[in-house]
């Protein structure tokens, strides 16, 4: 009887581990950049206060637009030598030189709600019923310290708190990091 219970418990534990979304994907299932060997796609932030976005991967290509906000999160979706193809929260894409990007994680509070009369709650702990630490207008850029269990710890204007992962752009659904 003891062995049957033990087998049953082990089978349940293995099943939970295999189906758990929190486990990282096997290395073979993650695409990596040919130059950086970092995952693609991945979120990064703009390091410089002026970032030219070009139509192609090189200085010979025309500048499509210019970012003037350091810390803005962008998604790296492709690599070519020292150039990175990025996508912003509005879906615009272009090429930037790699040294203009930082691995520091940042986010934008619900950019899809920008211009609407709504606020994003920042809690003192990772729970919907936790006291509020602040409220953010959609479009506010924050630093992201870590994400786990559907919550991300953020810092904005020297205030720390937790937001639901689904309320920010700059982290993947279910992504875990610290």
Coordinates of C-alpha atoms in Angstrom, one line a residue:
X1 CA 0.0 0.0 0.0
X2 CA 2.8 2.4 0.9
X3 CA 4.5 1.8 -2.5
X4 CA 1.2 2.5 -4.3
X5 CA 0.7 5.8 -2.5
X6 CA 4.4 6.7 -3.1
X7 CA 4.0 5.9 -6.9
X8 CA 0.8 7.9 -7.0
X9 CA 2.4 10.9 -5.3
X10 CA 5.5 10.7 -7.6
X11 CA 3.3 10.5 -10.7
X12 CA 1.3 13.6 -9.6
X13 CA 4.5 15.5 -9.0
X14 CA 6.0 14.6 -12.4
X15 CA 2.7 15.5 -14.1
X16 CA 2.7 18.9 -12.3
X17 CA 6.3 19.5 -13.3
X18 CA 5.8 18.6 -17.0
X19 CA 2.7 20.8 -17.4
X20 CA 3.9 23.7 -15.3
X21 CA 4.1 27.0 -17.3
X22 CA 6.7 28.3 -14.9
X23 CA 9.4 25.9 -16.1
X24 CA 11.8 27.3 -18.7
X25 CA 11.6 25.9 -22.2
X26 CA 14.3 23.4 -23.3
X27 CA 17.3 25.1 -24.9
X28 CA 16.4 23.6 -28.3
X29 CA 13.0 25.3 -28.3
X30 CA 14.3 28.8 -27.8
X31 CA 15.6 30.7 -30.8
X32 CA 18.8 32.6 -30.2
X33 CA 20.4 35.5 -32.0
X34 CA 23.2 34.5 -34.4
X35 CA 25.5 37.3 -33.0
X36 CA 24.6 37.8 -29.3
X37 CA 23.5 34.2 -28.6
X38 CA 20.7 35.8 -26.5
X39 CA 17.0 34.7 -26.9
X40 CA 14.9 36.1 -29.7
X41 CA 12.6 37.8 -29.3
X42 CA 13.6 39.6 -26.0
X43 CA 12.8 42.8 -24.3
X44 CA 15.5 45.5 -23.8
X45 CA 15.4 49.2 -23.2
X46 CA 16.9 52.2 -25.0
X47 CA 20.1 53.3 -23.4
X48 CA 20.7 56.6 -25.2
X49 CA 18.7 59.8 -25.2
X50 CA 18.8 59.9 -29.0
X51 CA 18.3 56.7 -30.9
X52 CA 18.1 56.7 -34.7
X53 CA 15.8 54.0 -36.1
X54 CA 16.8 53.0 -39.6
X55 CA 15.0 51.1 -42.4
X56 CA 17.9 48.6 -42.6
X57 CA 20.9 47.3 -40.6
X58 CA 23.6 49.9 -41.4
X59 CA 24.5 53.6 -41.4
X60 CA 23.9 53.6 -45.2
X61 CA 20.2 53.1 -44.6
X62 CA 17.8 56.1 -44.1
X63 CA 16.6 57.1 -40.6
X64 CA 12.9 56.4 -40.3
X65 CA 12.4 58.1 -37.0
X66 CA 14.2 59.2 -33.8
X67 CA 13.5 58.1 -30.2
X68 CA 14.2 60.8 -27.6
X69 CA 13.3 58.9 -24.4
X70 CA 16.0 56.7 -22.7
X71 CA 14.6 53.7 -20.8
X72 CA 11.8 53.1 -23.3
X73 CA 11.2 49.3 -23.6
X74 CA 11.5 47.7 -27.0
X75 CA 11.5 44.2 -28.3
X76 CA 14.5 42.8 -30.2
X77 CA 13.1 40.6 -32.9
X78 CA 16.1 40.1 -35.2
X79 CA 19.9 40.5 -35.3
X80 CA 22.3 41.3 -38.2
X81 CA 25.9 41.8 -37.2
X82 CA 26.0 44.7 -34.8
X83 CA 22.4 45.8 -35.6
X84 CA 19.2 44.9 -33.9
X85 CA 15.7 45.0 -35.4
X86 CA 13.4 46.3 -32.8
X87 CA 9.6 46.7 -32.3
X88 CA 8.0 49.2 -30.0
X89 CA 4.7 49.1 -28.0
X90 CA 2.9 50.6 -31.0
X91 CA 4.2 47.9 -33.4
X92 CA 6.6 50.1 -35.3
X93 CA 9.8 48.3 -36.4
X94 CA 13.3 49.4 -37.4
X95 CA 17.0 48.8 -37.0
X96 CA 19.2 50.3 -34.3
X97 CA 22.9 49.9 -33.4
X98 CA 23.4 47.4 -30.6
X99 CA 25.3 49.8 -28.3
X100 CA 22.2 52.1 -28.1
X101 CA 20.3 49.3 -26.2
X102 CA 20.5 48.2 -22.6
X103 CA 19.6 44.9 -21.0
X104 CA 17.8 46.8 -18.2
X105 CA 14.2 45.8 -18.1
X106 CA 11.6 48.5 -18.3
X107 CA 7.9 48.6 -19.1
X108 CA 5.1 50.8 -20.2
X109 CA 1.9 50.9 -18.2
X110 CA -1.0 49.6 -20.5
X111 CA -0.1 51.6 -23.7
X112 CA -3.2 50.1 -25.3
X113 CA -5.3 52.2 -22.9
X114 CA -3.4 55.5 -23.6
X115 CA -5.8 58.4 -23.8
X116 CA -8.5 56.6 -21.9
X117 CA -9.8 57.8 -18.5
X118 CA -8.3 54.8 -16.5
X119 CA -5.5 54.1 -14.1
X120 CA -3.2 51.1 -13.5
X121 CA -3.0 50.1 -9.8
X122 CA 0.4 49.6 -8.2
X123 CA 0.1 47.5 -5.0
X124 CA 2.4 47.3 -2.0
X125 CA 2.5 43.5 -2.4
X126 CA 1.6 41.1 -5.2
X127 CA -2.1 40.7 -4.5
X128 CA -5.2 42.4 -5.9
X129 CA -6.5 43.2 -2.4
X130 CA -3.2 44.6 -1.2
X131 CA -3.1 48.3 -0.3
X132 CA -2.2 50.7 -3.2
X133 CA 1.3 52.2 -3.4
X134 CA 0.4 54.3 -6.5
X135 CA -1.7 54.6 -9.6
X136 CA -0.3 55.0 -13.1
X137 CA -1.6 56.6 -16.2
X138 CA -1.4 54.5 -19.3
X139 CA 1.9 55.1 -21.0
X140 CA 4.1 55.7 -17.9
X141 CA 7.5 54.1 -18.2
X142 CA 8.7 52.1 -15.2
X143 CA 11.7 50.0 -14.3
X144 CA 11.0 46.3 -13.8
X145 CA 12.9 44.5 -11.0
X146 CA 11.4 41.1 -11.3
X147 CA 8.3 39.1 -12.4
X148 CA 6.8 36.0 -10.9
X149 CA 3.3 34.4 -10.6
X150 CA 1.7 37.0 -12.8
X151 CA 3.0 40.0 -10.9
X152 CA 6.0 42.3 -11.6
X153 CA 7.8 44.5 -9.1
X154 CA 8.3 47.9 -10.6
X155 CA 9.9 51.3 -9.6
X156 CA 8.6 54.6 -10.9
X157 CA 9.6 58.0 -9.4
X158 CA 11.4 56.4 -6.5
X159 CA 8.3 54.4 -5.5
X160 CA 8.2 50.6 -5.5
X161 CA 5.3 48.4 -5.9
X162 CA 3.7 45.5 -7.8
X163 CA 1.5 45.5 -10.9
X164 CA -0.2 42.7 -12.7
X165 CA 1.9 41.4 -15.5
X166 CA -0.9 41.8 -18.0
X167 CA -1.1 45.5 -17.2
X168 CA 2.3 46.4 -18.6
X169 CA 4.1 46.1 -22.0
X170 CA 7.8 45.1 -21.8
X171 CA 7.5 41.6 -20.3
X172 CA 6.1 38.4 -21.8
X173 CA 2.9 36.7 -20.4
X174 CA 4.0 34.3 -17.7
X175 CA 7.7 35.4 -18.0
X176 CA 9.7 34.9 -14.8
X177 CA 12.9 36.7 -14.0
X178 CA 14.7 38.4 -11.1

